[in-house]
XYZ file of C-alpha atoms in Angstrom:
764
model
C 32.496 8.422 13.142
C 32.861 4.713 12.436
C 32.591 2.608 15.566
C 35.695 0.429 15.711
C 36.683 -2.302 18.118
C 38.560 -1.847 21.370
C 41.761 0.178 21.395
C 43.034 -2.093 24.155
C 44.765 -5.311 23.206
C 44.921 -4.661 19.472
C 47.971 -6.062 17.672
C 50.830 -3.649 16.995
C 52.644 -3.886 13.681
C 56.176 -5.407 13.839
C 58.854 -5.723 11.196
C 59.770 -9.027 9.582
C 62.880 -9.168 11.796
C 62.727 -10.890 15.150
C 62.640 -7.810 17.386
C 60.510 -6.736 20.300
C 57.716 -4.265 19.372
C 58.312 -0.794 20.751
C 55.593 0.668 22.995
C 53.449 3.357 21.438
C 53.556 6.526 23.490
C 50.186 8.137 24.116
C 49.800 11.866 24.658
C 49.579 12.865 28.305
C 46.026 12.950 29.643
C 44.840 16.420 30.553
C 42.824 16.611 33.790
C 39.825 17.966 31.864
C 39.900 14.979 29.474
C 40.067 12.497 32.346
C 37.197 14.215 34.138
C 35.123 14.251 30.975
C 35.849 10.555 30.437
C 34.439 9.676 33.863
C 31.337 11.788 33.225
C 30.744 10.193 29.794
C 31.146 6.632 31.110
C 28.666 7.265 33.945
C 26.162 9.012 31.681
C 26.253 6.344 28.978
C 26.022 3.524 31.527
C 22.949 5.132 33.130
C 21.317 5.764 29.760
C 22.018 2.183 28.674
C 20.491 0.818 31.873
C 17.340 2.883 31.320
C 17.142 1.794 27.658
C 17.927 -1.919 27.925
C 16.768 -2.853 31.418
C 13.947 -0.427 32.199
C 12.662 0.171 28.626
C 12.391 3.877 29.526
C 15.010 5.884 27.603
C 16.032 9.213 29.117
C 17.572 10.630 25.915
C 16.927 10.163 22.207
C 18.996 7.787 20.063
C 20.629 10.804 18.393
C 21.749 12.292 21.717
C 23.065 8.907 22.874
C 25.032 8.444 19.637
C 26.689 11.863 20.069
C 27.812 11.012 23.602
C 29.039 7.579 22.509
C 31.026 9.090 19.632
C 32.592 11.615 22.008
C 33.661 8.759 24.305
C 35.200 6.858 21.386
C 37.146 9.957 20.357
C 38.493 10.424 23.881
C 39.558 6.769 24.017
C 41.249 7.050 20.622
C 43.274 10.060 21.789
C 43.999 8.631 25.252
C 43.886 4.798 25.125
C 45.356 4.605 28.642
C 41.997 5.904 29.916
C 40.050 2.874 28.653
C 38.660 0.758 31.481
C 37.222 -2.735 31.275
C 33.757 -1.424 32.149
C 33.797 1.252 29.446
C 30.620 1.163 27.344
C 32.833 0.663 24.271
C 34.005 -2.687 25.666
C 30.634 -4.309 26.256
C 27.714 -5.461 24.113
C 24.147 -4.336 24.823
C 22.931 -4.105 28.411
C 23.193 -6.006 31.650
C 21.042 -9.002 32.466
C 18.061 -8.158 34.651
C 17.805 -9.918 38.016
C 14.068 -10.337 37.336
C 14.777 -13.127 34.807
C 16.957 -16.204 34.893
C 20.327 -15.747 33.193
C 21.098 -18.127 30.323
C 24.226 -18.437 28.201
C 23.998 -18.346 24.425
C 25.632 -21.238 22.580
C 27.314 -18.707 20.280
C 27.961 -15.092 21.196
C 25.565 -12.387 20.028
C 27.498 -9.380 18.729
C 26.554 -5.760 18.298
C 26.872 -4.112 14.896
C 29.367 -1.472 13.887
C 27.499 1.786 13.243
C 28.286 4.416 10.633
C 26.460 7.733 10.415
C 27.150 9.031 6.914
C 27.120 7.620 3.391
C 30.806 8.516 3.023
C 31.633 6.401 6.093
C 29.516 3.554 4.770
C 31.245 3.695 1.395
C 34.654 3.618 3.116
C 33.600 0.624 5.235
C 32.304 -1.336 2.230
C 35.399 -0.614 0.128
C 37.649 -1.678 3.000
C 35.689 -4.912 3.535
C 35.725 -5.668 -0.204
C 39.479 -5.049 -0.347
C 39.991 -7.384 2.618
C 38.052 -10.118 0.820
C 39.984 -9.651 -2.430
C 43.335 -9.608 -0.563
C 42.424 -13.044 0.759
C 42.015 -14.256 -2.809
C 38.231 -13.981 -2.893
C 35.992 -12.322 -5.453
C 34.086 -9.077 -4.967
C 31.447 -9.793 -2.309
C 27.706 -9.596 -2.804
C 25.939 -7.499 -0.175
C 22.815 -8.711 1.582
C 21.104 -5.430 2.417
C 18.162 -5.278 4.822
C 16.274 -2.952 7.146
C 17.487 -2.382 10.697
C 14.379 -3.066 12.770
C 13.954 -0.842 15.814
C 13.106 -3.697 18.176
C 14.575 -6.089 20.735
C 17.119 -8.779 19.750
C 16.089 -12.304 20.734
C 17.847 -15.673 20.421
C 15.689 -18.770 19.863
C 17.126 -22.208 20.648
C 15.533 -25.189 18.854
C 16.417 -28.813 19.662
C 15.191 -31.455 17.242
C 12.977 -28.755 15.746
C 11.255 -27.811 19.032
C 11.592 -24.401 20.680
C 13.189 -25.021 24.077
C 14.471 -21.578 25.042
C 14.262 -17.910 24.111
C 16.594 -15.276 25.500
C 17.363 -11.590 25.068
C 20.828 -10.564 23.864
C 21.882 -9.224 27.275
C 25.632 -8.632 27.303
C 26.136 -10.785 24.220
C 27.216 -13.887 26.124
C 24.445 -14.139 28.708
C 20.844 -13.105 28.207
C 17.514 -13.161 30.021
C 15.301 -16.225 29.752
C 12.009 -15.006 28.221
C 10.847 -18.363 26.854
C 7.311 -18.270 28.256
C 6.743 -14.752 26.957
C 8.130 -15.495 23.496
C 5.838 -18.522 23.295
C 2.880 -16.112 23.133
C 4.121 -14.526 19.851
C 2.067 -16.014 17.033
C 4.801 -15.456 14.408
C 7.207 -17.830 16.162
C 6.602 -21.560 15.580
C 6.847 -23.807 18.608
C 8.005 -26.540 16.241
C 9.896 -26.071 12.983
C 8.164 -27.144 9.788
C 9.510 -29.782 7.436
C 12.737 -31.632 8.125
C 16.485 -31.412 7.683
C 17.152 -28.976 10.499
C 20.117 -29.528 12.840
C 19.696 -31.291 16.135
C 20.458 -27.959 17.818
C 20.230 -24.516 16.219
C 20.066 -20.904 17.462
C 17.872 -18.633 15.337
C 18.150 -14.919 15.920
C 15.908 -12.017 15.114
C 14.141 -8.906 16.286
C 10.901 -8.707 18.263
C 8.857 -5.599 17.465
C 5.383 -4.091 17.440
C 4.148 -3.112 13.993
C 3.319 0.537 13.341
C -0.428 -0.035 12.829
C -0.612 -2.394 15.797
C 1.091 0.220 17.982
C -1.499 2.866 17.064
C -4.332 0.431 17.812
C -2.732 -0.518 21.147
C -2.514 3.131 22.191
C -6.138 3.720 21.235
C -7.111 0.910 23.623
C -4.923 2.398 26.382
C -6.454 5.861 26.033
C -9.998 4.449 25.887
C -9.266 2.713 29.195
C -8.108 5.997 30.719
C -4.450 4.964 30.773
C -1.380 6.825 29.500
C -0.355 5.788 25.962
C 2.994 4.164 25.228
C 5.770 6.441 23.943
C 7.207 4.330 21.110
C 7.004 0.815 19.623
C 10.553 -0.295 20.490
C 10.328 0.259 24.241
C 6.791 -1.075 24.358
C 7.948 -4.282 22.658
C 10.867 -4.622 25.059
C 8.669 -3.974 28.078
C 6.077 -6.459 26.824
C 8.696 -9.174 26.474
C 9.850 -8.569 30.059
C 6.428 -8.983 31.676
C 6.607 -11.395 34.592
C 3.189 -12.756 33.632
C 3.195 -14.276 30.136
C -0.583 -13.724 29.990
C 0.136 -9.971 29.983
C 2.665 -10.403 27.175
C 0.026 -12.268 25.167
C -2.145 -9.117 25.215
C 0.512 -7.144 23.328
C 0.686 -7.319 19.497
C 4.276 -8.595 19.296
C 5.808 -9.776 16.027
C 9.223 -11.055 14.987
C 11.442 -11.234 11.903
C 14.488 -13.504 12.046
C 17.755 -12.414 10.454
C 20.493 -14.854 11.371
C 21.751 -18.025 12.995
C 24.074 -18.466 15.961
C 25.095 -22.040 16.698
C 24.591 -23.844 13.389
C 26.461 -27.152 13.449
C 25.301 -29.340 10.584
C 23.797 -26.490 8.564
C 25.066 -26.542 4.984
C 23.792 -23.307 3.421
C 26.451 -21.310 1.579
C 25.025 -17.776 1.836
C 23.058 -15.595 4.233
C 20.247 -15.202 1.688
C 20.064 -18.967 1.151
C 19.843 -19.327 4.930
C 16.914 -16.903 5.005
C 15.014 -18.983 2.469
C 15.759 -22.124 4.481
C 14.480 -20.466 7.660
C 11.346 -19.442 5.769
C 10.770 -23.065 4.727
C 10.949 -24.007 8.410
C 8.083 -21.630 9.136
C 10.193 -18.811 10.570
C 9.032 -15.213 9.850
C 11.417 -13.564 7.359
C 11.479 -9.849 6.604
C 10.116 -8.950 3.152
C 12.575 -6.048 3.018
C 15.931 -7.511 1.968
C 17.888 -7.771 -1.273
C 21.221 -9.225 -2.355
C 23.047 -6.468 -4.252
C 26.173 -6.606 -6.385
C 27.495 -3.057 -6.286
C 27.979 -0.085 -4.005
C 25.615 2.154 -6.068
C 22.875 -0.468 -5.662
C 23.363 -0.398 -1.888
C 23.147 3.413 -1.919
C 19.940 3.283 -3.986
C 18.449 0.824 -1.480
C 19.285 3.206 1.370
C 17.848 6.202 -0.476
C 14.612 4.377 -1.316
C 13.867 3.237 2.231
C 14.942 6.615 3.596
C 12.028 8.079 1.630
C 9.593 5.248 2.457
C 10.566 4.404 6.040
C 7.123 5.362 7.372
C 5.286 3.207 4.816
C 6.655 -0.031 6.280
C 5.284 -2.714 8.591
C 7.562 -1.572 11.410
C 9.803 1.281 12.525
C 13.444 1.299 11.372
C 16.472 3.342 12.328
C 18.844 2.309 9.567
C 20.034 -0.257 7.049
C 22.199 -3.334 7.724
C 24.668 -4.488 5.062
C 26.186 -7.989 5.319
C 28.604 -9.986 3.199
C 26.258 -12.613 1.786
C 28.766 -15.465 1.469
C 29.036 -17.378 4.780
C 32.552 -18.718 4.133
C 33.730 -15.143 3.601
C 31.970 -14.101 6.815
C 33.967 -16.729 8.700
C 37.223 -15.579 7.114
C 36.608 -11.943 8.044
C 35.673 -12.890 11.604
C 34.916 -10.514 14.478
C 36.495 -7.916 16.722
C 35.802 -8.120 20.451
C 32.412 -6.471 19.872
C 31.347 -6.507 16.245
C 31.547 -8.686 13.115
C 33.949 -7.484 10.416
C 31.497 -8.632 7.736
C 28.496 -6.488 8.660
C 27.788 -2.810 9.258
C 24.739 -0.713 10.197
C 24.152 2.594 8.455
C 21.991 4.804 10.676
C 19.807 7.411 9.027
C 20.178 10.996 10.236
C 18.330 11.221 13.556
C 14.580 11.566 13.191
C 13.828 11.457 16.895
C 15.049 13.925 19.500
C 13.847 15.174 22.867
C 12.662 18.736 23.480
C 10.364 20.647 25.819
C 6.734 21.287 24.889
C 6.248 24.951 25.770
C 2.627 25.401 24.713
C -0.227 24.075 22.557
C -2.143 26.586 20.441
C -4.627 26.234 17.597
C -4.651 27.184 13.924
C -7.747 27.745 11.771
C -7.378 26.249 8.281
C -8.918 27.211 4.937
C -11.972 24.977 5.451
C -12.448 26.211 9.028
C -10.913 23.163 10.650
C -9.323 24.048 14.001
C -6.027 22.208 14.470
C -3.920 22.183 17.644
C -0.193 22.662 17.140
C 2.762 22.402 19.478
C 5.282 25.120 20.286
C 8.572 23.634 21.477
C 12.053 24.653 22.442
C 13.868 24.811 19.063
C 15.735 21.566 18.339
C 17.755 20.202 15.417
C 16.190 17.082 13.873
C 16.866 15.468 10.476
C 18.968 18.407 9.369
C 16.717 21.356 10.244
C 15.640 23.299 13.318
C 12.072 22.599 14.417
C 9.995 24.552 16.929
C 6.415 23.771 15.835
C 4.530 20.560 15.032
C 0.914 19.762 14.171
C -1.231 17.752 16.591
C -4.173 17.191 14.167
C -7.097 17.390 16.640
C -7.966 17.302 20.326
C -8.358 13.511 20.301
C -4.788 13.091 19.020
C -3.497 15.299 21.847
C -5.320 13.069 24.312
C -4.238 9.852 22.616
C -0.571 10.844 22.704
C -0.894 11.596 26.425
C 1.115 14.818 26.218
C 0.824 17.685 28.660
C 2.091 21.244 28.255
C 5.523 21.368 29.892
C 6.420 17.733 29.098
C 9.745 16.657 27.623
C 8.526 15.036 24.406
C 9.907 12.754 21.716
C 9.892 14.657 18.405
C 10.120 12.860 15.081
C 10.468 14.295 11.617
C 8.274 11.922 9.656
C 9.610 11.276 6.168
C 12.300 13.876 6.839
C 9.638 16.525 6.214
C 6.774 16.760 8.710
C 7.551 17.305 12.424
C 5.488 15.019 14.660
C 5.350 14.603 18.436
C 5.481 10.877 19.222
C 4.708 11.141 22.946
C 5.972 12.271 26.339
C 9.076 11.055 28.170
C 7.145 9.862 31.217
C 10.251 9.325 33.340
C 10.965 13.082 33.233
C 7.421 14.421 33.745
C 7.482 14.904 37.526
C 10.733 16.871 37.372
C 9.372 19.659 35.127
C 9.229 23.214 36.450
C 6.678 24.740 36.280
C 4.468 21.639 36.622
C 2.888 20.204 33.496
C -0.709 21.124 32.624
C -3.470 19.802 30.398
C -4.359 21.348 27.038
C -7.926 22.672 26.813
C -9.436 22.992 23.341
C -10.945 26.481 22.802
C -14.697 26.868 22.376
C -14.480 29.975 20.150
C -12.411 30.777 17.055
C -9.172 32.537 18.090
C -9.271 34.522 14.830
C -12.855 35.830 14.640
C -14.493 34.806 17.937
C -17.199 32.622 16.348
C -18.341 29.616 18.418
C -16.698 26.395 17.191
C -18.625 23.217 16.376
C -18.356 20.039 14.255
C -19.633 20.628 10.716
C -21.631 17.380 10.886
C -22.845 15.177 13.701
C -20.201 12.624 14.613
C -17.250 14.600 13.165
C -14.081 14.478 15.273
C -12.820 17.831 13.986
C -14.354 21.093 15.114
C -14.598 24.029 12.731
C -15.179 27.753 12.611
C -18.463 28.187 10.663
C -17.615 31.806 9.728
C -16.125 30.676 6.416
C -16.545 33.896 4.467
C -15.202 36.451 6.956
C -12.841 34.611 9.316
C -9.409 36.238 8.697
C -7.494 33.017 9.348
C -9.575 31.005 6.883
C -9.199 33.723 4.256
C -5.420 33.779 4.777
C -5.204 30.026 4.269
C -7.402 30.114 1.164
C -5.376 32.889 -0.466
C -2.118 31.062 0.288
C -3.662 27.882 -1.139
C -4.891 29.439 -4.386
C -1.410 30.878 -4.980
C 0.321 27.546 -4.272
C 1.967 25.214 -6.772
C -1.171 23.119 -7.164
C -3.255 26.260 -7.775
C -2.301 29.348 -9.773
C 1.402 28.905 -8.830
C 1.983 32.574 -7.931
C 5.482 32.534 -6.451
C 5.354 36.106 -5.102
C 2.177 35.357 -3.107
C 3.466 33.090 -0.362
C 1.988 32.515 3.077
C 3.490 35.618 4.665
C 2.199 37.820 1.842
C -1.250 36.188 2.086
C -1.329 36.881 5.820
C -0.245 40.496 5.322
C -3.009 40.993 2.734
C -5.833 39.368 4.673
C -5.127 39.473 8.397
C -2.912 42.475 9.075
C -0.552 42.454 12.036
C -1.308 41.445 15.579
C 0.375 42.276 18.902
C 4.115 42.602 19.337
C 5.522 39.043 19.117
C 7.886 39.860 21.974
C 4.768 40.042 24.164
C 3.187 36.981 22.550
C 5.738 34.239 23.201
C 7.622 35.067 20.003
C 4.573 34.129 17.895
C 3.570 36.441 15.043
C -0.222 36.471 15.405
C -2.458 38.114 12.776
C -5.174 40.492 13.911
C -7.312 40.943 10.768
C -8.809 42.151 8.609
C -6.320 43.343 5.987
C -6.904 45.203 2.708
C -8.028 41.997 0.896
C -11.386 40.980 2.398
C -12.248 38.198 -0.089
C -10.354 35.964 -2.485
C -12.866 37.144 -5.089
C -10.721 40.280 -5.426
C -7.304 38.618 -5.512
C -6.817 39.550 -9.179
C -7.539 43.190 -8.321
C -4.693 43.499 -5.801
C -2.940 46.038 -8.019
C -5.886 48.397 -7.412
C -5.625 48.083 -3.595
C -3.674 50.540 -1.456
C -0.896 48.347 -0.021
C 1.354 51.172 1.155
C 0.140 50.918 4.747
C 0.376 47.124 5.114
C 2.840 46.449 7.947
C 4.329 43.248 9.382
C 6.451 42.450 12.405
C 10.155 41.797 11.726
C 12.741 40.757 14.287
C 15.743 43.043 14.544
C 19.019 41.232 13.971
C 22.511 41.932 15.174
C 25.488 40.262 13.478
C 23.124 37.773 11.881
C 21.478 36.777 15.177
C 17.924 37.521 16.348
C 17.612 40.043 19.178
C 14.094 39.231 20.381
C 13.105 42.807 19.541
C 10.429 43.234 16.857
C 9.490 46.273 14.797
C 6.719 47.057 12.326
C 7.949 47.402 8.745
C 6.095 47.848 5.424
C 5.575 44.560 3.584
C 4.654 45.500 0.027
C 6.395 48.891 -0.154
C 9.939 50.067 0.466
C 10.807 52.131 3.527
C 10.596 55.866 2.888
C 13.801 57.854 3.392
C 14.676 61.530 3.281
C 15.785 61.071 -0.325
C 13.373 58.420 -1.615
C 9.637 58.027 -1.146
C 8.024 54.661 -0.340
C 7.261 52.742 -3.562
C 6.135 49.191 -4.415
C 9.006 46.750 -3.848
C 10.429 44.602 -6.645
C 8.638 41.594 -5.170
C 5.341 43.479 -5.258
C 5.904 44.450 -8.905
C 6.608 40.756 -9.588
C 3.354 39.874 -7.807
C 1.372 42.121 -10.147
C 3.024 40.472 -13.179
C 2.410 36.935 -11.903
C -1.252 37.697 -11.230
C -1.688 38.723 -14.853
C 0.052 35.551 -16.006
C -2.130 33.412 -13.705
C -5.267 34.563 -15.501
C -4.322 32.219 -18.361
C -4.035 29.161 -16.078
C -5.711 25.919 -17.267
C -9.096 25.014 -15.806
C -7.771 22.350 -13.444
C -5.645 24.936 -11.630
C -8.682 27.200 -11.283
C -10.645 24.335 -9.709
C -7.869 23.629 -7.203
C -7.628 27.344 -6.356
C -11.338 27.516 -5.434
C -10.654 25.533 -2.205
C -13.469 23.058 -2.786
C -13.182 20.439 -0.071
C -11.536 17.184 -1.236
C -10.870 18.591 -4.739
C -7.134 18.380 -5.412
C -5.091 18.209 -8.621
C -6.194 14.667 -9.586
C -9.936 15.329 -9.309
C -9.524 18.771 -10.895
C -7.769 17.330 -13.936
C -10.466 14.702 -14.296
C -13.237 17.325 -14.095
C -11.464 19.653 -16.517
C -10.975 16.833 -19.005
C -14.601 15.692 -18.713
C -16.363 19.098 -18.793
C -13.872 21.633 -20.156
C -15.285 24.739 -18.443
C -16.709 26.093 -15.199
C -19.972 26.794 -17.001
C -20.275 23.146 -18.124
C -19.586 21.925 -14.574
C -22.238 24.284 -13.175
C -24.746 23.035 -15.744
C -23.952 19.400 -14.929
C -24.699 20.127 -11.268
C -28.241 21.136 -12.176
C -29.068 17.746 -13.682
C -31.487 15.517 -11.684
C -28.858 12.770 -11.476
C -25.900 15.142 -10.950
C -24.425 13.156 -8.056
C -24.374 9.922 -10.030
C -22.929 11.551 -13.176
C -20.138 13.294 -11.273
C -19.348 10.216 -9.206
C -18.891 8.202 -12.405
C -16.086 10.485 -13.600
C -12.752 8.673 -13.147
C -10.872 10.322 -10.279
C -13.978 11.940 -8.729
C -16.279 9.540 -6.885
C -19.228 10.058 -4.540
C -17.494 12.084 -1.788
C -16.032 14.650 -4.183
C -19.307 14.825 -6.114
C -21.137 15.727 -2.903
C -18.499 18.340 -2.013
C -18.832 19.953 -5.452
C -22.604 20.211 -5.184
C -22.396 21.717 -1.685
C -19.757 24.253 -2.731
C -21.608 25.523 -5.798
C -24.804 26.007 -3.749
C -23.162 28.786 -1.653
C -23.912 32.305 -2.960
C -20.575 33.904 -2.060
C -18.737 31.072 -3.804
C -20.546 32.044 -6.982
C -19.341 35.614 -6.404
C -15.728 34.365 -6.510
C -16.271 32.671 -9.882
C -17.980 35.773 -11.285
C -15.277 38.144 -9.995
C -12.417 36.027 -11.365
C -14.103 35.772 -14.753
C -14.688 39.540 -14.774
C -10.983 40.069 -14.002
C -10.017 38.050 -17.080
C -9.345 34.585 -15.636
C -9.907 31.904 -18.273
C -12.578 29.653 -16.849
C -12.411 27.112 -19.685
C -9.826 25.066 -21.531
C -9.340 25.445 -25.252
C -10.375 22.223 -26.946
C -7.459 20.675 -28.798
C -9.060 18.390 -31.333
C -5.619 17.379 -32.572
C -4.937 15.249 -29.487
C -6.128 11.709 -30.339
C -7.959 9.671 -27.686
C -5.450 6.830 -27.891
C -5.914 5.636 -24.315
C -9.677 5.356 -23.982
C -10.599 2.476 -21.712
C -7.053 2.082 -20.356
C -5.955 2.451 -16.724
C -2.318 3.447 -16.355
C -0.131 3.829 -13.243
C 2.989 6.023 -13.310
C 5.658 5.278 -10.695
C 9.254 6.305 -10.106
C 11.171 9.143 -11.782
C 11.014 9.386 -15.582
C 13.956 10.886 -17.542
C 12.111 13.883 -19.048
C 8.481 13.867 -17.893
C 7.334 14.911 -14.421
C 4.723 12.741 -12.706
C 2.051 15.429 -13.252
C 2.952 15.813 -16.941
C 2.672 12.065 -17.466
C -0.719 11.902 -15.731
C -2.034 14.873 -17.705
C -0.930 13.200 -20.955
C -2.893 10.089 -19.970
C -6.054 11.997 -19.068
C -6.046 14.219 -22.179
C -5.900 11.070 -24.320
C -8.925 9.564 -22.617
C -7.164 7.234 -20.182
C -7.409 6.912 -16.403
C -4.294 7.853 -14.391
C -4.552 5.582 -11.339
C -2.510 5.791 -8.154
C -2.298 2.096 -7.295
C -1.705 -1.153 -9.159
C -4.509 -3.727 -9.370
C -5.619 -6.503 -11.676
C -7.552 -3.842 -13.617
C -4.389 -1.871 -14.440
C -3.601 -1.872 -18.173
C 0.016 -0.641 -18.013
C 2.562 0.521 -15.445
C 4.989 3.240 -16.529
C 8.124 2.839 -14.395
C 11.065 5.184 -13.943
C 13.983 5.069 -11.518
C 13.245 4.002 -7.906
C 9.860 2.614 -8.965
C 9.551 0.544 -5.785
C 6.646 -1.655 -4.692
C 4.264 -0.658 -7.497
C 6.705 -2.127 -10.013
C 7.050 -5.278 -7.904
C 3.262 -5.690 -7.777
C 2.931 -5.133 -11.539
C 5.492 -7.841 -12.227
C 3.762 -10.202 -9.807
C 0.398 -9.639 -11.537
C 1.902 -9.910 -15.036
C 0.925 -6.346 -15.984
C 2.919 -4.845 -18.904
C 5.629 -2.423 -17.728
C 6.775 0.466 -19.944
C 9.758 2.783 -19.728
C 9.399 6.383 -20.900
C 10.065 5.546 -24.567
C 7.417 2.849 -24.520
C 5.023 5.245 -22.770
C 5.527 7.901 -25.467
C 4.798 5.283 -28.135
C 1.629 4.303 -26.268
C 0.521 7.948 -26.088
C 1.055 8.394 -29.812
C -0.315 5.121 -31.140
C -2.353 3.465 -28.406
C -1.846 -0.205 -27.498
C -0.301 -2.329 -30.237
C -1.848 -5.751 -29.760
C 1.007 -7.623 -31.416
C 3.808 -5.681 -29.716
C 5.695 -6.801 -26.650
C 5.754 -4.257 -23.793
C 9.085 -2.626 -22.988
C 10.589 -4.028 -19.806
């Protein structure tokens, strides 16, 4: 839903004749609608007060937006319900009595929010049409990130900061001058000259993502509860009664507009930004002036994927008409400007209940706590589990079992618990309790310990026989980076290695392996066809009309169910598994190296090792050399840490058994040498970024390595070329800033074939 202005007091259309406008009849208000209206107004007002005035939100942004949209819908259907104190009629929050109230010289408006790309497109087309109907040209769009912070208005007189205030209700804010004076980003006196005698500069105060993590580490070290999120911490910091306390918080600010501006002669918003920058004001590095709707959509898509790589948290993108004269022509409604809109990304943060914290044992023995939560919809999918990394992270986040927690889906992929909702902790039934890290492996019972002195992580040292570690290693070797065996997913790996545990209905709905299964070592993974899989059973939830019943039953995993007419036989998926295992035996060496689960050795290092040595035998021989560590570390893409991990792995007897068993089963442990591939890129370092038309990122990197070049992951002054596809992002920007040649795919293919042509210009 697009948030529009008030439905009260809007002009009604009249004909060109001089007649009185006829009243518009509204549908009668049903008692249930009126009752719901009162409930919504009270709820939203209480949630706003907690958010703006107490900096302690009781619901997530997504839940608030749903309630607000419901209220707008009710008011659209029944405009006679709308009261002057409706949340749709006011801007921001009330002014706290703890601070002096000050009036802004020019009103501070909220932004109109849209929640889908279709709504954004409709808004932009409507705004563009309005401009063109007024005789203007198609507008340019200043597009920038919507900082999740606190809006502040800075008043400068003769270039000196005389007052700082929060937005408040848009007309009157809270005087926070002394606190704002502690923020290093904000100049007490404007640089240069030419500024108006009186000017209001507006922006957003925030705490950077890295600074927030560091702040919480200090809090936990001092035995205090960590802060829940950067936005509320920034707001609370700015409202400290003692400015000395505010000075202890790592507050920052980016400015994004001007209120009262008499005497200012800039013609565009972007020109104004550059002027503010020349005055010493902090300007966001994340804005662009775009000409077309597709460019705006690309901007949104890019930062949707990279929103957690930024200086600060964001919750959307703001699009503004860049031309200031056009902004003035379009004007404002009672609440929002008609020349700017905020697109809000699908909600990444929601609230849910933390039911329990359990631990998982990974393929290297690392024991990782994970959260079990009441299922909740976030960023388009239902989430009920999230990793907690290690016991120190659990402590640092300050979460207790039973808390209502803030859940975020980082990068729209990985669920992450941000922290507890402290305001709701005391009301939880049963009472919250602390998580205690286990002392023994939940899978095999072995005592847990750090692998090395000083390690934060604790591990199960029973690497060879621990069922959980074996499950993870088998799933890993079959993954896309390893042998890429589609029919051997995680569930199949668990069925093969760990068997079935207790009835999930008696285990909190968790399917827990018991171990061991028919596969007792990954050394025999290519001999699965010779194992008896007919008795391998797994728990499946019974379903009724497509819904889970909570009742589980044991069913065969690799074989079909026997009936009176048909015996149990291998399923089609199992037959496919046998075929894929045979195909995997011909995998290139780098995939074999990834599949061995050598710590720190991923696809990049594996490709580099395969290119340098060509076979497992050659790698093993290199490890016997007196200077093996130095030789391995010198291989591009390897380094000292991976070299040490390789040496340690090959020294273990049962690891050698895996190599021998795979070779005996027919796995190719060496790459065929293709002498026809010329070493055209020797001595060159090349970075591939963005999406190329025909080559995948891995294919491009492999082409570089096989021709003797180094496929680097970051741009530096030592980079020879950058190969850039669509949505290349910051790596392309850095290459251009450093003057590094940039190639498209055609130019890259020419480079692969011919090497660098000294007299040729690089393709831009």
